[in-house]
Structures are given as C-alpha cells and as structure tokens.
Short mmCIF file of C-alpha atoms in Angstrom, two decimals:
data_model
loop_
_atom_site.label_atom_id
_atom_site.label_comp_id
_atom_site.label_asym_id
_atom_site.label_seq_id
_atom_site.Cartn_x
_atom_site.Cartn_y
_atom_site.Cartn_z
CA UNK A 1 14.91 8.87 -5.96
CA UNK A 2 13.56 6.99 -2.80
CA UNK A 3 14.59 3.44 -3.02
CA UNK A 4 13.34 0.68 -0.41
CA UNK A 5 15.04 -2.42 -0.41
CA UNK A 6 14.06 -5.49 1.17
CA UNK A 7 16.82 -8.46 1.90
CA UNK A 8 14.96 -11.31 -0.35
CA UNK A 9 12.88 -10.94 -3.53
CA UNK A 10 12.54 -15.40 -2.82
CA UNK A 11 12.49 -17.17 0.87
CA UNK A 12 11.45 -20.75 1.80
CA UNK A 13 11.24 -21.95 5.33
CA UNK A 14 10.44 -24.20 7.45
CA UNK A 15 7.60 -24.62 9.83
CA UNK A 16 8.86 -23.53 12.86
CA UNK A 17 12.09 -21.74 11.62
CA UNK A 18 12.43 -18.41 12.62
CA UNK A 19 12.51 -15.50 10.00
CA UNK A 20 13.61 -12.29 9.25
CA UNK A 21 12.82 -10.02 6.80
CA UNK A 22 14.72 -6.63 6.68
CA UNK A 23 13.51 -3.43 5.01
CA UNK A 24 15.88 -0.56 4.18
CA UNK A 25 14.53 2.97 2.78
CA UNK A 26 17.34 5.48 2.04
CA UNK A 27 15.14 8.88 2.28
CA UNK A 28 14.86 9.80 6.27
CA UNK A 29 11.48 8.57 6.29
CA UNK A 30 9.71 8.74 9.72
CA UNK A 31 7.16 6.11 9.03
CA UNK A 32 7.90 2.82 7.58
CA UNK A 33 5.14 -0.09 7.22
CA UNK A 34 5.03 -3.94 6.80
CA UNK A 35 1.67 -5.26 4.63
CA UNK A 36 0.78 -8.75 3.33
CA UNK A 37 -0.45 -9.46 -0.04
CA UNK A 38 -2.83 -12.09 -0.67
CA UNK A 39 -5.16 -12.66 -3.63
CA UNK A 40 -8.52 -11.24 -2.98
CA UNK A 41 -7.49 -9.21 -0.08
CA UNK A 42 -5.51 -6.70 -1.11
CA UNK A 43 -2.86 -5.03 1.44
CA UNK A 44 -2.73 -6.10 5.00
CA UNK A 45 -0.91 -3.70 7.48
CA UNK A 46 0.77 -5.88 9.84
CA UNK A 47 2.84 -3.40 11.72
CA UNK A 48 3.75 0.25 11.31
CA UNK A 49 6.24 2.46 13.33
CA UNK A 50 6.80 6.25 13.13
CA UNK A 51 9.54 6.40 14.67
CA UNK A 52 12.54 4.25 16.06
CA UNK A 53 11.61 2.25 18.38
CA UNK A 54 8.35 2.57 18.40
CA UNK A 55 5.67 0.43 16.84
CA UNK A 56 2.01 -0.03 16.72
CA UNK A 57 0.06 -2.81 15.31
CA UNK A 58 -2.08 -3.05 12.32
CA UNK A 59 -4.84 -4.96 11.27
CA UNK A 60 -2.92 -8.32 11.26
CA UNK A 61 -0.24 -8.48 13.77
CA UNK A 62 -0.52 -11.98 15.26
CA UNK A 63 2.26 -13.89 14.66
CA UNK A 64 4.85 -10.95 13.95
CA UNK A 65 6.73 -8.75 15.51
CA UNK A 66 9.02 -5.70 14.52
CA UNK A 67 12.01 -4.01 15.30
CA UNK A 68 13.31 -0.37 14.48
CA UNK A 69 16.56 0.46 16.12
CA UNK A 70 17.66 2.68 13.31
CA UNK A 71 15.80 5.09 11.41
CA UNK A 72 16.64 3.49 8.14
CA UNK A 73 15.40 0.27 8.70
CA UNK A 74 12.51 -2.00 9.93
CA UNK A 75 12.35 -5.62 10.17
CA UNK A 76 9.79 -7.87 10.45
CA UNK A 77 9.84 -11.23 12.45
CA UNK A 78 7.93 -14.20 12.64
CA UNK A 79 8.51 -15.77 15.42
CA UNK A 80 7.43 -19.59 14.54
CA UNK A 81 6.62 -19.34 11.07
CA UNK A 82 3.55 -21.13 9.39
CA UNK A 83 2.19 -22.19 6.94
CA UNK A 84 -0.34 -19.93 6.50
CA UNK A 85 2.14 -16.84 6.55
CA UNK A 86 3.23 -18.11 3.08
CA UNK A 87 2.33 -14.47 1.36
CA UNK A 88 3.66 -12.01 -0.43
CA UNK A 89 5.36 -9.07 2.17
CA UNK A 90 5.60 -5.55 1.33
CA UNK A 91 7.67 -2.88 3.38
CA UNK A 92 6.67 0.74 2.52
CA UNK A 93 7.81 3.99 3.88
CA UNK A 94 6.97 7.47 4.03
CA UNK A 95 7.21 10.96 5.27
CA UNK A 96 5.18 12.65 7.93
CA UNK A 97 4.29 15.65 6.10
CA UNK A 98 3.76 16.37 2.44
CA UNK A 99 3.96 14.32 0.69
CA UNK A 100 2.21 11.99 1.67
CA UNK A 101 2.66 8.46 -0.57
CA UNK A 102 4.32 5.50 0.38
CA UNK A 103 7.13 4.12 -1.40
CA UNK A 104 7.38 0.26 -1.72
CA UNK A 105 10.00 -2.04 -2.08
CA UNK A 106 10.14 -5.20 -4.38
CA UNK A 107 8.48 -7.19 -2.14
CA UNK A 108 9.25 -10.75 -0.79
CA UNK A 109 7.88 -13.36 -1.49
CA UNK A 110 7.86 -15.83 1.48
CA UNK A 111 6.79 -19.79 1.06
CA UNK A 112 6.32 -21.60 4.71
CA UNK A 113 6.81 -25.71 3.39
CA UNK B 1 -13.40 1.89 12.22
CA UNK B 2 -11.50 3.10 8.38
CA UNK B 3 -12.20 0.71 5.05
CA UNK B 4 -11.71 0.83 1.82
CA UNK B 5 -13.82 -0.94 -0.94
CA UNK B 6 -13.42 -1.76 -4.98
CA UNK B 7 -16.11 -3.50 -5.90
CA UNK B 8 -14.90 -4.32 -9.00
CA UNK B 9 -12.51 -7.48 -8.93
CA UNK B 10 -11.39 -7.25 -12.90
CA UNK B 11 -12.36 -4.78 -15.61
CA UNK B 12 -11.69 -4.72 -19.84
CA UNK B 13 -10.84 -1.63 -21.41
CA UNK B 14 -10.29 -1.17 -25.04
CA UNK B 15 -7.07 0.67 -25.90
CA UNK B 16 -7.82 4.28 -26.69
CA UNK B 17 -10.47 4.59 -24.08
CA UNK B 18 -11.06 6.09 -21.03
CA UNK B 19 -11.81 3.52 -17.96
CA UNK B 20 -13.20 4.42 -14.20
CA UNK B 21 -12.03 2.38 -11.25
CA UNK B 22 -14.39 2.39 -8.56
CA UNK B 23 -13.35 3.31 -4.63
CA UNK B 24 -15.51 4.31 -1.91
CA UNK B 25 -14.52 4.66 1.74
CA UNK B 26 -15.22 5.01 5.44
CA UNK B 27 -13.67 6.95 7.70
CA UNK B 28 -14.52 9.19 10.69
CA UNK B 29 -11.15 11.52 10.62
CA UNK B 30 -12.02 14.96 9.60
CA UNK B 31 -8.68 14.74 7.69
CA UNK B 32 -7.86 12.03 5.42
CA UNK B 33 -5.51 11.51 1.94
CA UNK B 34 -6.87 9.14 -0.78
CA UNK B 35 -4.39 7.42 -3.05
CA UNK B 36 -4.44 5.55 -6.08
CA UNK B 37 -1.32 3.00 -6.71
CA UNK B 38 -0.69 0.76 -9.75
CA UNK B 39 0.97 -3.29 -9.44
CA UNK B 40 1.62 -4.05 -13.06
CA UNK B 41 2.78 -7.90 -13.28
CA UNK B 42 6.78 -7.33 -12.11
CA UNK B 43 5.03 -6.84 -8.60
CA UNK B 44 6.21 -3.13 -7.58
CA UNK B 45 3.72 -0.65 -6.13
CA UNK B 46 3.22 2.29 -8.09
CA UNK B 47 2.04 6.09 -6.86
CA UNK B 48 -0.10 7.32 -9.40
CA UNK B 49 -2.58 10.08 -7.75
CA UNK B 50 -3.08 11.67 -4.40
CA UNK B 51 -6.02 14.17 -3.17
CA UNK B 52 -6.99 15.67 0.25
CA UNK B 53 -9.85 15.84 2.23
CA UNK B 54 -9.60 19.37 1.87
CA UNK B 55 -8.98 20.36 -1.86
CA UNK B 56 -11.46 20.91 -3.50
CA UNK B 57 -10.38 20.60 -6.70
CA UNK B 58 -10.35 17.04 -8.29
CA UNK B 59 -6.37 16.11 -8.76
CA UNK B 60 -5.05 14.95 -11.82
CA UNK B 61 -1.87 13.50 -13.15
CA UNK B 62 -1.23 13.30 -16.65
CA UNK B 63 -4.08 10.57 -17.79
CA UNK B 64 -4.61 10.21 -14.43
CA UNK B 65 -7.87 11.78 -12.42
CA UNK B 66 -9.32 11.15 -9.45
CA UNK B 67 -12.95 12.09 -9.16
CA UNK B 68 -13.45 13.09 -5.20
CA UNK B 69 -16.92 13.33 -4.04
CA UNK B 70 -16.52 13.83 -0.65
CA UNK B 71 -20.32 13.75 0.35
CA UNK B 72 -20.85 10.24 -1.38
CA UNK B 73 -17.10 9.13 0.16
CA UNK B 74 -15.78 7.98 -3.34
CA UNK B 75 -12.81 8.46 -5.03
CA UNK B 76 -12.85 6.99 -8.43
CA UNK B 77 -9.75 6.87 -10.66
CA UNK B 78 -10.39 7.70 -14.34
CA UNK B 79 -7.58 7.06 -16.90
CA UNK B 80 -7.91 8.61 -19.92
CA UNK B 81 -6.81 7.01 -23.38
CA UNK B 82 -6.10 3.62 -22.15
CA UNK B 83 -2.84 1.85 -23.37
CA UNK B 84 -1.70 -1.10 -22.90
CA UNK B 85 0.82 -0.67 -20.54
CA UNK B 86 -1.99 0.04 -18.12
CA UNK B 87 -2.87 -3.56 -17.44
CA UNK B 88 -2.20 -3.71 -14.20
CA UNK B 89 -3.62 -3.96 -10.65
CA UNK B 90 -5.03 -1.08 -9.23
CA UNK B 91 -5.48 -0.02 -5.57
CA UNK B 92 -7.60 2.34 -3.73
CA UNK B 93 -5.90 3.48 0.04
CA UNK B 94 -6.28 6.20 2.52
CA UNK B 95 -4.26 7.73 4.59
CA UNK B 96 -6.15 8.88 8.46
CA UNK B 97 -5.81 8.56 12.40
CA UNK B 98 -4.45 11.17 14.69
CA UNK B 99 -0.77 12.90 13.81
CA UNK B 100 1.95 10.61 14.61
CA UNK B 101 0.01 7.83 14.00
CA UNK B 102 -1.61 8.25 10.73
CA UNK B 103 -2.42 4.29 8.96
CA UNK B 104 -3.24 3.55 5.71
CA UNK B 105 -5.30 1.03 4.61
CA UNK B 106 -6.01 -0.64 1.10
CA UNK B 107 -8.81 -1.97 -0.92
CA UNK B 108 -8.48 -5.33 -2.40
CA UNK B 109 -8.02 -3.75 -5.94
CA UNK B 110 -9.27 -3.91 -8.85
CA UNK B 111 -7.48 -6.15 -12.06
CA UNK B 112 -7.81 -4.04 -15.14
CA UNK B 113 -6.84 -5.36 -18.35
CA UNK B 114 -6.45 -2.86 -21.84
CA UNK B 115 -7.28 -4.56 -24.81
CA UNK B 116 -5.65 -4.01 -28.43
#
C-alpha cells in the first residue's frame, strides 16, 4: 500500500513564526503536490514538483515555498506565516505513468493565532 | 486556462438509491484524466474512479460510474444503491498540461448526505 505521511495531523503558530510542514510518500513517486483546503473552495495546488529539486508553482503559491532534496519527501514552508494561511494542507503524490491517482496523506491542519 | 466545476454544493440521497454528482470541465490539452475522490468526515482523500480522454468506454468501479461525455466536457459520478457510508464529500479533478508537468486541479465538491 502507498502511505503518505505528513509530520502534524494539529499545528498552531504564531504570526510571524516560521513553519514547516514535511510530507513523506514511501512508493518512488515522481510527483508529489501541496493543496489547501478551505470551505467552499475545494483543493488549492500551492506547489507541485516532479522531480527532486525541481518545483513549479500552482495556483496559490504566494507566501510558500518548497523544497525536494530527496525523492521521498517534500516540504512546504511558509516563510512568515499568517493569519490567513490558517487552512487545512494536503500533500499528495503520484506516479508519472499509469496510474494516474494521487494518494493523500492525513492532512494538517494548521491554525495561524 | 484548466477548471473544474460542481455546481452542486450539498445533495440528499435516500439509502438504496442511485445519486449523480455533477462535474463539468475546461481544458485545452488533447489529453486529460478525470478523477473522482471521496472525503468522508475523518478527513482522508479517497480514489474512487478514473477515466481517460481517450477510452471510450464509461469506467466503472463497483457502485461506482463515471458518465464521460466528452463533447459536453462532463464527467458525472453515479453511485448506485446508496448506503450510508457514502456521506461524504465528493470531488471532481483532472489531471492535464504537457508530460513532466502534468497539474491537477479540483472542483470545490459536492457534500452528499445518504439518508436512512
């Protein structure tokens, strides 16, 4: 079985603080991805990378960033979080090829006080 | 530019029967993948049903179908026999860009509830 883990299921910060979030995926997936979830708009992508170190942006990137130095795992960083990064964050990953579906983590649920 | 849109924000089933989720989409790639995923409450993303631009045939999954109609870009999720365990969230996504930098992008879903 695939299995993504991410670091914290809970986080509170700070405004200000800098934070981490780390993603895992055990299956030699090229592609891993980092959404948002808010009510009423679904999945954000904020960044996706297909391979190590490389990146592109999504649909949301300002005020993340994202690091790949291993295959295995992609983090996500805000830089000077806010308070209106307080969301829910989802890493996914997947293959290249067939097939084709993402597989999610648990999610983590971030609260910027 | 690629988007995905469920129209429907929350839908009632009664147990027993079959429900459609609506999805349409937008996309200029020749070559796209449509997926449906389930969020029950606990919060994990679920795969449920996958289907090219290029079959033809409709997939299906168990109680899952996805009707495809390529010409009217919508991709509508049927489950069959509703139980309650299907209360959930549902999302529409697709898969597209260029190799090596395929996206995928999400609807805002679509909360269905299955009533006893």
């Amino acid at each position: 079985d695939v299995k993504v883990t991410q670091s914290s299921r809970y986080l509170v910060k700070r405004t200000g603080e800098k934070v981490f979030l780390e993603c895992v995926q055990d299956m030699d997936h090229e592609n891993m991805f980092w959404y948002r979830q808010d009510p009423g708009l679904g999945l954000r992508l904020i960044y996706f990378s297909y391979d190590v170190k490389m990146k592109e942006k999504g649909d949301i990137p300002e005020g993340y960033s994202v690091s790949r130095e291993k295959k295995e795992r992609f983090s996500l960083i805000l830089e000077s979080a806010s308070t209106n990064q307080t969301s829910m964050y989802l890493c996914a990953s997947s293959l290249t090829g067939a097939p084709y579906e993402q597989y999610f983590g648990p999610g983590t649920r971030l609260t910027v006080t | 530019a690629q988007k995905i849109t469920q129209t429907q924000p929350g839908m009632f089933v009664q147990e027993k029967e079959a429900v459609t989720l609506d999805c349409t989409y937008d996309t200029s790639d020749q070559s796209y993948g449509l997926f449906w995923y389930k969020q029950p409450s606990s919060g994990e993303m679920i795969f449920l049903i996958y289907q090219g631009s290029y079959d033809e045939q409709n997939a299906t999954e168990g109680r899952y179908s996805l009707n495809f109609q390529k010409a009217r870009k919508s991709a509508n999720l049927v489950i069959s026999a509703s139980q309650l365990g299907d209360s959930a969230m549902y999302f529409c996504a697709m898969r597209g860009g260029t190799s090596g930098t395929y996206k995928y992008i999400f609807g805002t879903g679509t909360r269905l509830k299955v009533l006893a």
